C-alpha positions as semicolon CSV with decimal commas, in nm:
position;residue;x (nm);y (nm);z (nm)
1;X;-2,515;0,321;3,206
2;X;-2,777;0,494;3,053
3;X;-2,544;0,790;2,893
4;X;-2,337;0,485;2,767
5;X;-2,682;0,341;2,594
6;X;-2,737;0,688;2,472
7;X;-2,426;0,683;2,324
8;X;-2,461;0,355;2,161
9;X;-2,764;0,479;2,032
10;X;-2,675;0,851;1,871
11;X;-2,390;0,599;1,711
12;X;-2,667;0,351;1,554
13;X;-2,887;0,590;1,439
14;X;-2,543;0,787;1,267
15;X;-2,407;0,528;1,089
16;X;-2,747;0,426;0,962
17;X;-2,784;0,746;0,848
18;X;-2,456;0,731;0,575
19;X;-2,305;0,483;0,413
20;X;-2,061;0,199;0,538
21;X;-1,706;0,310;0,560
22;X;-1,791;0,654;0,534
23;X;-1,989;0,682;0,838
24;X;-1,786;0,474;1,055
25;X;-1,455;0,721;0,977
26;X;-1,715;0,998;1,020
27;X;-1,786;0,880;1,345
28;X;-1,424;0,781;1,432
29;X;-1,291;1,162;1,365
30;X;-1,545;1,300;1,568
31;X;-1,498;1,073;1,845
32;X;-1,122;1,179;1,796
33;X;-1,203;1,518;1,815
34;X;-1,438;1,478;2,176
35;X;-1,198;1,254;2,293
36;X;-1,465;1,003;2,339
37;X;-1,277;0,700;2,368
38;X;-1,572;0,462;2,453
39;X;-1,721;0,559;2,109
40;X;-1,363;0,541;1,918
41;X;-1,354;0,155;2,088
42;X;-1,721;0,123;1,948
43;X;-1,655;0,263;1,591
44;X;-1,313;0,054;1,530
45;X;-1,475;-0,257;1,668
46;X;-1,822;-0,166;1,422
47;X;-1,524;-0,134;1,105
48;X;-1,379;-0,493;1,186
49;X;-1,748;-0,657;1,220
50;X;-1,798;-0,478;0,852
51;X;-1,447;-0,619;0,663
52;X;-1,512;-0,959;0,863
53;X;-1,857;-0,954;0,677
54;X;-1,699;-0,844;0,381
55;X;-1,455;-1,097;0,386
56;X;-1,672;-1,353;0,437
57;X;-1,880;-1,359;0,105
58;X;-1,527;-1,242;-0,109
59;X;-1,304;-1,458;0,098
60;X;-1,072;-1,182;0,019
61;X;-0,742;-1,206;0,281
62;X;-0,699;-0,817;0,266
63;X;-1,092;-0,834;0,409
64;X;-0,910;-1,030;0,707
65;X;-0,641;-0,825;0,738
66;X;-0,808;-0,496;0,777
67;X;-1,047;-0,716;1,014
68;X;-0,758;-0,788;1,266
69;X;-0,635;-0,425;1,217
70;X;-0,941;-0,289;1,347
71;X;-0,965;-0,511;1,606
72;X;-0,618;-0,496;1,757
73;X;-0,624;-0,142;1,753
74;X;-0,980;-0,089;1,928
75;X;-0,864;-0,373;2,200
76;X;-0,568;-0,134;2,238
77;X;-0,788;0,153;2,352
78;X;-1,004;-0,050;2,528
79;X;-1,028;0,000;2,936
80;X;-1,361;-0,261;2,960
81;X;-1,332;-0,586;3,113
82;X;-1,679;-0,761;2,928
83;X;-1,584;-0,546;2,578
84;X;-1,193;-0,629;2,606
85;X;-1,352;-1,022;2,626
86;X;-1,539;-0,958;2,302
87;X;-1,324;-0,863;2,119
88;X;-1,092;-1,095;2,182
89;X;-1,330;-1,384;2,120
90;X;-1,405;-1,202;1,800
91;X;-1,009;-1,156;1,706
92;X;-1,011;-1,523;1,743
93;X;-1,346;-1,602;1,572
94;X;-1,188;-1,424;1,237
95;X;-0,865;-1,638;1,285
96;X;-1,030;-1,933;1,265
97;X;-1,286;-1,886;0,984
98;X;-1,010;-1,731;0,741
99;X;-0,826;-2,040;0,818
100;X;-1,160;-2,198;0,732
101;X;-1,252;-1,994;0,430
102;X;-0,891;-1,969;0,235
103;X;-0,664;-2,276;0,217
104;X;-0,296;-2,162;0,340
105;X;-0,389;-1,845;0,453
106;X;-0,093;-1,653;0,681
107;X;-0,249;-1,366;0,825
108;X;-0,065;-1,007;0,732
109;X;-0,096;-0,946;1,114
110;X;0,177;-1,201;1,189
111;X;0,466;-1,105;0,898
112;X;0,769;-0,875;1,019
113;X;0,644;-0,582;0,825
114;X;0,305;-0,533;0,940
115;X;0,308;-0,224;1,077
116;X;0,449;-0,050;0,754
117;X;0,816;-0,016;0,643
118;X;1,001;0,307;0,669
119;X;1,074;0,255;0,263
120;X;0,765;0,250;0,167
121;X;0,627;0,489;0,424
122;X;0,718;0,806;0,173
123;X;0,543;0,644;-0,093
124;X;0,175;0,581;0,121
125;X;0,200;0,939;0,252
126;X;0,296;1,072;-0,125
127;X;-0,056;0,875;-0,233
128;X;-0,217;1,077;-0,006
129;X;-0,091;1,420;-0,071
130;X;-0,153;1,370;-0,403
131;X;-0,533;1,334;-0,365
132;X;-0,517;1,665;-0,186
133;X;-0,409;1,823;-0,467
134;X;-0,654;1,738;-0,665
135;X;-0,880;1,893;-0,429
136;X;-0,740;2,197;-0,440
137;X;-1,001;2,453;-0,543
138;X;-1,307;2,206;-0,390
139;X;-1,494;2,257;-0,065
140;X;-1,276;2,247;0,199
141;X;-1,448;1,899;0,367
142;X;-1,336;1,744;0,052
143;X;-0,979;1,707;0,194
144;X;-1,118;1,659;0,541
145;X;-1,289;1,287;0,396
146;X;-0,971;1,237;0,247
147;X;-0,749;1,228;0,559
148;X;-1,051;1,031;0,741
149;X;-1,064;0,724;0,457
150;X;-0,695;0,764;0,519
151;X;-0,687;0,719;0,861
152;X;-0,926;0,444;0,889
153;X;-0,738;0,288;0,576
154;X;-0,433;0,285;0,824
155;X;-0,541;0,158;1,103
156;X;-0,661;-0,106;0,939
157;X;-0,318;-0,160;0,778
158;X;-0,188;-0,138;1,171
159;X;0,007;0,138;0,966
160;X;0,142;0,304;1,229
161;X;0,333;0,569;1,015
162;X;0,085;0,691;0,822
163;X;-0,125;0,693;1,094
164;X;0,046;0,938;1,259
165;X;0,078;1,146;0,980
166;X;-0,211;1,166;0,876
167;X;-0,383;1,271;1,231
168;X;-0,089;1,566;1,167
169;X;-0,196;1,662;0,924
170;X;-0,548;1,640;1,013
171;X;-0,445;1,878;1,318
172;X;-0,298;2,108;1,037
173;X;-0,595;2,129;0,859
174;X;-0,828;2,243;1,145
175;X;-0,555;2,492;1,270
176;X;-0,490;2,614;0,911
177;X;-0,863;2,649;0,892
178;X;-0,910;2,825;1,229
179;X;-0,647;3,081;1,179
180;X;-0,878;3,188;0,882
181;X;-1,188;3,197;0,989
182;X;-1,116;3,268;1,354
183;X;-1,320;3,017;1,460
184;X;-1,206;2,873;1,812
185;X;-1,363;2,505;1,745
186;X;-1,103;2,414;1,474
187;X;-0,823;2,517;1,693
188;X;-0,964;2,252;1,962
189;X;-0,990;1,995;1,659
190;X;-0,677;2,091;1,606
191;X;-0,518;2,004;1,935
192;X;-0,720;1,688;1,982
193;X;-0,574;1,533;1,692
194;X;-0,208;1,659;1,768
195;X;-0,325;1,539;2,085
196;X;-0,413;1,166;1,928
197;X;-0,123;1,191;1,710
198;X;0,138;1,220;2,042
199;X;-0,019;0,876;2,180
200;X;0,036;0,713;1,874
201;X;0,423;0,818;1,851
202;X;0,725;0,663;1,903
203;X;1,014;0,892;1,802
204;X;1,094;1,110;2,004
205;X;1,179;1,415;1,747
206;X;0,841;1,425;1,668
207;X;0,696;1,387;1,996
208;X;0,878;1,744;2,064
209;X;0,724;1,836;1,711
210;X;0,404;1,738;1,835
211;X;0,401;1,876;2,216
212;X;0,509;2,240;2,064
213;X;0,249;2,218;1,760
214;X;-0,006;2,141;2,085
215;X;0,154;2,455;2,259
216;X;0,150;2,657;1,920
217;X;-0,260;2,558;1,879
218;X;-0,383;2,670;2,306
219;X;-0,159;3,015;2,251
220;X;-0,340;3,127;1,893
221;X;-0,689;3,005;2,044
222;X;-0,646;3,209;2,329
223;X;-0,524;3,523;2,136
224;X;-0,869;3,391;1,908
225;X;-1,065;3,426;2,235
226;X;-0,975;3,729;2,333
227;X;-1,047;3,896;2,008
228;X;-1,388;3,755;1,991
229;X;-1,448;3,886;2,358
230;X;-1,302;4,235;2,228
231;X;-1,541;4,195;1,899
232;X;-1,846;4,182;2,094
């Protein structure tokens, strides 16, 4: 109990420390990265409470949507009894005060193509790889934000597509960077978000993409090992 208070804390005084969005996905790739799953629960539920807020005083429907997103996707990962219960009651709190707040109001969550269409999948992940480029020649945690407002833009989409891809290419990133700096930490970001990226999948292509990426990443940090053992 009290690492778990810790925890809570260290995440308080984080998030306080940055601003709204961006400290939340902050937070969220890291806890990716630990595999901290109690704190990726905590951080998705904290990004719901903040577009329920938000759409409260713009009575904006996309503030809803995101909202139930979040929420669905952190009662997904969820393994605790009294949290799973919160959530839920919260899930239902935002149903009935956009209901409330906007007059005819469907929720996204409940039309066919929720989760992202396969048409219009090339076109999200073209949006992002087009920011990249623009980076190109900036630091190298310039791309890094990039693919984390992505991410947290996609799960709270329930964007299941681009989610995926862009925790892929998240894992290339930190393997691209590790195999020029030698640095064994990016090779285990890499993995945990291949890792991440494997639970999320459905096909299973690139499952078997995925598993020998995983494979690929533990052989070149062991060969990294060594030749930092060898360096010394």
């Amino acid at each position: 109990m009290t690492s778990l208070l810790r925890k809570l804390q260290d995440l308080e005084l984080s998030l306080k420390s940055q601003h709204g969005q961006v400290g939340y996905g902050r937070a969220l790739r890291e806890a990716i990265i630990s595999s901290d799953i109690f704190t990726e629960v905590e951080v998705l539920k904290g990004l719901g409470d903040l577009h329920l807020q938000k759409g409260k005083l713009s009575k904006d429907t996309a503030e809803f949507d995101k909202a139930a997103g979040l929420y669905a996707a952190s009662l997904l990962l969820c393994t605790d009894p009294d949290m799973g219960q919160t959530l839920k009651h919260r899930i239902g709190y935002m149903e009935k005060l956009s209901k409330q707040l906007l007059q005819g109001y469907n929720p996204r969550y409940q039309s066919p193509d929720y989760r992202g269409t396969a048409d219009s999948y090339v076109l999200r992940v073209a949006k992002i790889c087009d920011k990249s480029d623009k980076r190109v020649g900036k630091p190298w945690h310039s791309v890094e934000e990039i693919y984390t407002e992505s991410l947290v833009h996609a799960i709270g989409n329930s964007d299941v597509l681009l989610e995926l891809e862009v925790l892929k290419s998240l894992g290339d990133l930190y393997l691209e960077k590790g195999k020029k700096t030698s640095d064994v930490s990016q090779f285990s970001k890499a993995a945990a978000m291949y890792n991440k990226a494997l639970t999320r999948c459905g096909d299973p292509e690139t499952k078997l993409t995925l598993e020998h990426r995983i494979k690929y990443v533990d052989k070149i940090r062991e060969v990294a090992k060594k030749a930092k053992t060898i360096t010394k």
